[in-house]
PDB file of C-alpha atoms in Angstrom:
ATOM      1  CA  LEU A 257       3.928   7.470 -11.335  1.00 89.00           C
ATOM      2  CA  LEU A 258       6.597   9.621 -12.954  1.00 92.00           C
ATOM      3  CA  THR A 259       6.234  13.268 -13.839  1.00 91.00           C
ATOM      4  CA  GLY A 260       8.154  14.593 -16.784  1.00 93.00           C
ATOM      5  CA  ALA A 261       8.543  17.580 -19.046  1.00 95.00           C
ATOM      6  CA  ILE A 262      10.751  18.911 -21.794  1.00 97.00           C
ATOM      7  CA  VAL A 263      13.314  19.878 -19.151  1.00 96.00           C
ATOM      8  CA  ASN A 264      13.836  16.269 -17.998  1.00 95.00           C
ATOM      9  CA  ALA A 265      12.570  14.250 -20.969  1.00 95.00           C
ATOM     10  CA  ARG A 266      15.652  12.031 -21.342  1.00 95.00           C
ATOM     11  CA  ALA A 267      15.775  11.150 -17.638  1.00 94.00           C
ATOM     12  CA  THR A 268      12.025  10.478 -17.571  1.00 94.00           C
ATOM     13  CA  ALA A 269      12.230   8.210 -20.616  1.00 94.00           C
ATOM     14  CA  HIS A 270      15.166   6.310 -19.120  1.00 93.00           C
ATOM     15  CA  ALA A 271      13.394   5.835 -15.773  1.00 93.00           C
ATOM     16  CA  ALA A 272      10.158   4.725 -17.459  1.00 93.00           C
ATOM     17  CA  ALA A 273      11.925   2.216 -19.698  1.00 92.00           C
ATOM     18  CA  ALA A 274      13.964   0.882 -16.768  1.00 91.00           C
ATOM     19  CA  THR A 275      10.798  -0.257 -14.975  1.00 89.00           C
ATOM     20  CA  GLY A 276      10.145  -2.868 -17.645  1.00 89.00           C
ATOM     21  CA  LEU A 277       6.441  -2.057 -17.302  1.00 89.00           C
ATOM     22  CA  PRO A 278       4.068  -0.752 -19.974  1.00 90.00           C
ATOM     23  CA  VAL A 279       4.389   3.021 -20.350  1.00 91.00           C
ATOM     24  CA  THR A 280       1.420   5.376 -20.602  1.00 91.00           C
ATOM     25  CA  LEU A 281       1.884   9.122 -21.001  1.00 92.00           C
ATOM     26  CA  LEU A 282      -0.940  11.445 -19.997  1.00 90.00           C
ATOM     27  CA  CYS A 283      -1.416  15.006 -21.204  1.00 88.00           C
ATOM     28  CA  ALA A 284      -3.383  17.050 -18.690  1.00 85.00           C
ATOM     29  CA  GLY A 285      -4.717  19.561 -21.207  1.00 86.00           C
ATOM     30  CA  THR A 286      -6.674  22.660 -20.293  1.00 87.00           C
ATOM     31  CA  ASN A 287     -10.438  22.836 -19.779  1.00 88.00           C
ATOM     32  CA  ASP A 288     -10.975  19.420 -21.393  1.00 89.00           C
ATOM     33  CA  GLN A 289      -8.991  20.449 -24.482  1.00 92.00           C
ATOM     34  CA  ILE A 290      -5.640  19.263 -25.746  1.00 92.00           C
ATOM     35  CA  ALA A 291      -2.754  21.583 -24.897  1.00 94.00           C
ATOM     36  CA  MET A 292       0.136  22.043 -27.321  1.00 94.00           C
ATOM     37  CA  GLU A 293       2.696  22.285 -24.512  1.00 95.00           C
ATOM     38  CA  ASP A 294       1.565  18.934 -23.079  1.00 95.00           C
ATOM     39  CA  LEU A 295       1.764  17.221 -26.447  1.00 96.00           C
ATOM     40  CA  LEU A 296       5.238  18.675 -27.017  1.00 97.00           C
ATOM     41  CA  GLY A 297       6.366  17.377 -23.625  1.00 97.00           C
ATOM     42  CA  CYS A 298       5.024  13.912 -24.414  1.00 96.00           C
ATOM     43  CA  GLY A 299       6.723  13.999 -27.790  1.00 97.00           C
ATOM     44  CA  ALA A 300      10.039  14.907 -26.156  1.00 98.00           C
ATOM     45  CA  VAL A 301       9.794  11.894 -23.841  1.00 97.00           C
ATOM     46  CA  LEU A 302       8.528   9.563 -26.563  1.00 96.00           C
ATOM     47  CA  VAL A 303      11.350  10.213 -29.030  1.00 97.00           C
ATOM     48  CA  ARG A 304      13.715   9.176 -26.246  1.00 96.00           C
ATOM     49  CA  LEU A 305      11.668   5.994 -25.692  1.00 93.00           C
ATOM     50  CA  ALA A 306      11.544   5.056 -29.381  1.00 88.00           C
ATOM     51  CA  GLY A 307      12.413   1.394 -29.804  1.00 86.00           C
ATOM     52  CA  ALA A 308      12.126   0.695 -26.071  1.00 86.00           C
ATOM     53  CA  VAL A 309       8.334   0.516 -25.876  1.00 88.00           C
ATOM     54  CA  PRO A 310       5.487  -0.084 -28.353  1.00 89.00           C
ATOM     55  CA  MET A 311       4.022   3.087 -29.876  1.00 92.00           C
ATOM     56  CA  ASN A 312       0.447   3.769 -30.971  1.00 94.00           C
ATOM     57  CA  ASP A 313      -0.674   6.397 -33.481  1.00 96.00           C
ATOM     58  CA  GLU A 314      -1.173   9.028 -30.775  1.00 94.00           C
ATOM     59  CA  ALA A 315       2.440   8.537 -29.690  1.00 95.00           C
ATOM     60  CA  ARG A 316       3.637   8.849 -33.277  1.00 96.00           C
ATOM     61  CA  ILE A 317       1.681  12.101 -33.688  1.00 96.00           C
ATOM     62  CA  ALA A 318       3.318  13.522 -30.547  1.00 96.00           C
ATOM     63  CA  MET A 319       6.759  12.416 -31.756  1.00 97.00           C
ATOM     64  CA  ASN A 320       6.185  13.972 -35.178  1.00 97.00           C
ATOM     65  CA  LEU A 321       5.112  17.228 -33.544  1.00 97.00           C
ATOM     66  CA  TRP A 322       8.242  17.163 -31.370  1.00 98.00           C
ATOM     67  CA  HIS A 323      10.518  16.530 -34.370  1.00 97.00           C
ATOM     68  CA  GLU A 324       8.953  19.478 -36.187  1.00 97.00           C
ATOM     69  CA  ALA A 325       8.980  21.822 -33.180  1.00 96.00           C
ATOM     70  CA  SER A 326      12.189  20.906 -31.349  1.00 95.00           C
ATOM     71  CA  PRO A 327      14.538  23.143 -33.371  1.00 96.00           C
ATOM     72  CA  ASN A 328      12.640  26.132 -31.965  1.00 97.00           C
ATOM     73  CA  VAL A 329      10.593  24.741 -29.093  1.00 98.00           C
ATOM     74  CA  GLU A 330      10.517  28.053 -27.223  1.00 98.00           C
ATOM     75  CA  LEU A 331       8.703  29.729 -30.124  1.00 98.00           C
ATOM     76  CA  ARG A 332       6.222  26.850 -30.360  1.00 97.00           C
ATOM     77  CA  LEU A 333       5.522  27.118 -26.634  1.00 98.00           C
ATOM     78  CA  GLN A 334       5.023  30.881 -26.972  1.00 98.00           C
ATOM     79  CA  GLN A 335       2.540  30.315 -29.801  1.00 97.00           C
ATOM     80  CA  SER A 336       0.445  27.825 -27.842  1.00 96.00           C
ATOM     81  CA  ARG A 337      -2.708  28.814 -25.965  1.00 94.00           C
ATOM     82  CA  GLY A 338      -0.994  27.981 -22.679  1.00 95.00           C
ATOM     83  CA  GLY A 339       2.060  29.970 -23.718  1.00 96.00           C
ATOM     84  CA  GLN A 340      -0.114  32.967 -24.489  1.00 96.00           C
ATOM     85  CA  ASN A 341      -1.646  32.688 -21.018  1.00 95.00           C
ATOM     86  CA  VAL A 342       1.843  32.679 -19.497  1.00 96.00           C
ATOM     87  CA  ILE A 343       2.926  35.682 -21.575  1.00 97.00           C
ATOM     88  CA  ASN A 344      -0.248  37.592 -20.686  1.00 97.00           C
ATOM     89  CA  ALA A 345       0.486  36.946 -17.005  1.00 98.00           C
ATOM     90  CA  GLY A 346       3.890  38.600 -17.452  1.00 97.00           C
ATOM     91  CA  LEU A 347       5.820  35.354 -17.011  1.00 97.00           C
ATOM     92  CA  SER A 348       7.599  35.054 -20.374  1.00 96.00           C
ATOM     93  CA  ALA A 349      10.805  33.875 -18.685  1.00 97.00           C
ATOM     94  CA  ASP A 350       8.935  30.758 -17.576  1.00 97.00           C
ATOM     95  CA  ILE A 351       8.531  29.735 -21.217  1.00 98.00           C
ATOM     96  CA  ALA A 352      12.252  30.090 -21.884  1.00 97.00           C
ATOM     97  CA  PHE A 353      12.918  27.913 -18.840  1.00 97.00           C
ATOM     98  CA  ALA A 354      10.339  25.286 -19.881  1.00 97.00           C
ATOM     99  CA  ALA A 355      11.979  25.085 -23.321  1.00 98.00           C
ATOM    100  CA  MET A 356      15.379  24.005 -21.937  1.00 97.00           C
ATOM    101  CA  ILE A 357      15.575  20.531 -23.466  1.00 97.00           C
ATOM    102  CA  ASP A 358      16.951  17.940 -21.007  1.00 95.00           C
ATOM    103  CA  ARG A 359      18.107  20.676 -18.626  1.00 94.00           C
ATOM    104  CA  PHE A 360      17.728  18.398 -15.598  1.00 92.00           C
ATOM    105  CA  PRO A 361      19.410  14.979 -15.461  1.00 91.00           C
ATOM    106  CA  HIS A 362      16.940  13.408 -13.051  1.00 90.00           C
ATOM    107  CA  ALA A 363      13.530  11.815 -13.282  1.00 92.00           C
ATOM    108  CA  CYS A 364      10.841  12.556 -10.714  1.00 91.00           C
ATOM    109  CA  ARG A 365       8.314  10.285  -9.059  1.00 90.00           C
ATOM    110  CA  VAL A 366       5.014  11.361  -7.511  1.00 90.00           C
ATOM    111  CA  GLU A 367       4.569   9.861  -4.033  1.00 89.00           C
ATOM    112  CA  ASP A 368       1.807   9.931  -1.449  1.00 88.00           C
ATOM    113  CA  ARG A 369       3.209  11.325   1.797  1.00 88.00           C
ATOM    114  CA  ASP A 370       0.464  10.984   4.403  1.00 89.00           C
ATOM    115  CA  GLY A 371      -2.224  12.150   2.003  1.00 89.00           C
ATOM    116  CA  VAL A 372      -0.092  14.868   0.427  1.00 90.00           C
ATOM    117  CA  LEU A 373       1.324  14.374  -3.054  1.00 87.00           C
ATOM    118  CA  ALA A 374       5.057  15.005  -3.202  1.00 87.00           C
ATOM    119  CA  VAL A 375       7.502  14.943  -6.098  1.00 87.00           C
ATOM    120  CA  ARG A 376      10.820  13.192  -5.430  1.00 86.00           C
ATOM    121  CA  ARG A 377      13.819  12.306  -7.556  1.00 85.00           C
ATOM    122  CA  VAL A 378      13.826   8.706  -8.737  1.00 82.00           C
ATOM    123  CA  ALA A 379      16.196   6.851  -6.404  1.00 63.00           C
ATOM    124  CA  GLY A 380      19.113   5.094  -8.000  1.00 59.00           C
ATOM    125  CA  TYR A 381      18.875   6.812 -11.355  1.00 57.00           C
ATOM    126  CA  ASP A 382      22.320   7.750 -12.674  1.00 59.00           C
ATOM    127  CA  PRO A 383      22.129   9.720 -15.926  1.00 58.00           C
ATOM    128  CA  ILE A 384      25.840   9.206 -16.553  1.00 54.00           C
ATOM    129  CA  ALA A 385      25.685   5.392 -16.454  1.00 50.00           C
TER     130      ALA A 385
END
């Protein structure tokens, strides 16, 4: 199980494709509703997976949203319901950080460590190679 976001979309896509396994992206959403920021994150990963894995219509919708939003992703995040919640909590800088496309060159894996979920860098992933 990998965890990815706009900030490590390229690394996440590379790590997912390198497994050779089918890829499924999940958007958590908020209160059983779709969340714009989740769909943007999926779109960011999916455009980097294009051609490497089969895509369904939902994936194409996320990619189209990403293509439209990516020139000003920070504004799109600010306009989302989740972004408004972040702004209202006084954490606007978090949105600017979340909008840093491919800021981190590593993918992350979720692991079970004695009943506690932990996030670790994917071993052996070299973004330069």
